[in-house]
XYZ file of C-alpha atoms in Angstrom:
133
model
C -35.797 40.664 -4.507
C -33.682 41.126 -1.783
C -35.356 37.971 0.355
C -34.627 35.767 -2.981
C -31.199 36.025 -2.155
C -31.015 35.379 1.641
C -33.622 32.663 0.947
C -30.561 31.516 -1.954
C -27.505 31.892 0.751
C -29.413 29.632 2.706
C -29.437 27.412 0.726
C -26.122 27.516 -0.050
C -24.745 27.718 2.691
C -26.623 25.847 4.794
C -25.195 22.011 3.879
C -21.773 23.464 4.362
C -22.731 24.410 8.010
C -24.598 21.627 8.694
C -21.639 19.309 7.260
C -18.802 21.235 9.417
C -21.012 20.561 12.379
C -21.624 17.023 11.951
C -17.279 16.736 11.452
C -16.634 18.822 14.931
C -19.057 16.240 16.475
C -18.203 13.535 14.976
C -14.366 14.626 16.323
C -15.438 15.178 19.752
C -16.284 12.190 20.058
C -13.678 10.780 18.883
C -11.345 12.818 21.071
C -13.826 11.684 24.015
C -13.797 7.801 23.246
C -10.077 7.653 23.588
C -10.075 9.134 27.169
C -12.375 6.908 28.432
C -10.387 4.269 27.275
C -7.429 6.186 28.936
C -8.975 6.388 32.018
C -10.281 2.840 31.902
C -6.758 1.770 31.545
C -5.062 3.959 34.054
C -8.281 2.650 36.401
C -7.341 -0.783 36.388
C -4.107 -0.579 36.358
C -4.753 1.467 39.461
C -6.529 -1.143 40.986
C -4.650 -4.495 40.225
C -1.470 -2.015 42.384
C -3.843 -1.321 45.125
C -6.092 -5.334 45.092
C -2.450 -7.134 44.198
C 0.495 -6.649 47.086
C 2.973 -8.274 44.955
C 2.379 -7.230 41.210
C 4.839 -6.518 38.360
C 3.180 -5.233 35.468
C 4.598 -6.813 32.275
C 2.945 -4.880 29.811
C -0.345 -2.268 29.199
C -2.748 -2.201 26.164
C -5.640 -0.120 25.378
C -7.410 -0.178 22.064
C -10.283 2.405 21.127
C -12.489 1.412 18.087
C -14.384 -1.457 16.807
C -12.076 -4.466 18.743
C -14.955 -7.291 17.801
C -15.173 -6.331 13.763
C -18.281 -6.932 13.692
C -20.917 -3.876 13.517
C -20.329 -0.990 13.513
C -19.419 0.209 17.039
C -16.822 1.690 19.317
C -15.472 -0.308 22.575
C -12.690 0.478 25.359
C -10.223 -2.212 24.886
C -7.929 -2.580 28.118
C -5.153 -5.045 28.632
C -2.798 -5.785 31.410
C -0.522 -8.386 31.437
C 1.081 -8.607 35.116
C 2.943 -11.256 37.296
C 2.193 -12.353 40.908
C 2.799 -15.318 43.252
C -0.871 -15.306 44.191
C -3.420 -18.012 42.646
C -5.772 -17.195 39.676
C -8.929 -17.219 42.246
C -6.809 -15.157 44.844
C -7.236 -12.504 42.203
C -10.072 -12.738 40.532
C -11.217 -12.762 43.815
C -9.855 -9.313 44.371
C -10.818 -8.039 41.386
C -14.774 -8.691 41.166
C -14.734 -5.857 43.980
C -14.335 -3.447 41.555
C -15.927 -5.963 37.967
C -17.627 -8.021 37.691
C -15.734 -11.016 35.944
C -18.383 -12.691 32.653
C -16.108 -14.582 31.168
C -16.336 -12.767 27.470
C -15.781 -8.576 28.230
C -14.387 -8.763 31.482
C -11.776 -11.792 33.066
C -8.971 -13.125 34.380
C -6.596 -15.747 31.986
C -3.050 -17.285 33.186
C -0.920 -16.686 30.421
C 2.308 -19.073 31.570
C 2.966 -20.260 35.869
C 2.202 -16.688 37.965
C 1.250 -14.234 34.441
C -2.151 -13.403 33.684
C -3.742 -11.193 31.702
C -6.341 -8.430 32.281
C -9.272 -8.315 29.310
C -11.377 -6.013 29.706
C -13.651 -4.614 26.725
C -16.576 -2.104 27.427
C -18.897 0.308 24.884
C -17.055 3.943 24.510
C -19.519 7.084 25.313
C -19.998 7.782 21.607
C -21.029 4.088 20.305
C -22.105 5.013 16.756
C -18.971 7.722 16.229
C -16.796 6.572 12.687
C -14.074 5.786 14.799
C -15.803 2.304 15.208
C -16.994 2.040 11.095
């Protein structure tokens, strides 16, 4: 009869244990994704500052989550607005050492004369995390 009780307790506590493991995994993924976004944004800012001698950072924005609104995936989005006397082509040539400027997930856009936006959107390490739903 003791083994009936042990099996019964296992059936009662197994769903709770699995739920705790699932929630812990999702929270770990959430933290890892946000750390990856911060690292990506800091690295992008560092590359800009190292490659463009007269850069003035206007704003830095980052976001972790489903940035496109379609599907259930997690992205790391980094947006940096900066100003420089360099032309857009010169800036693109310097940044192409570090990034593949594809016009969709990574591009440089001139906002106004001498002011640019660098857009970088990559997949997060935990792509199918709860943060993307």
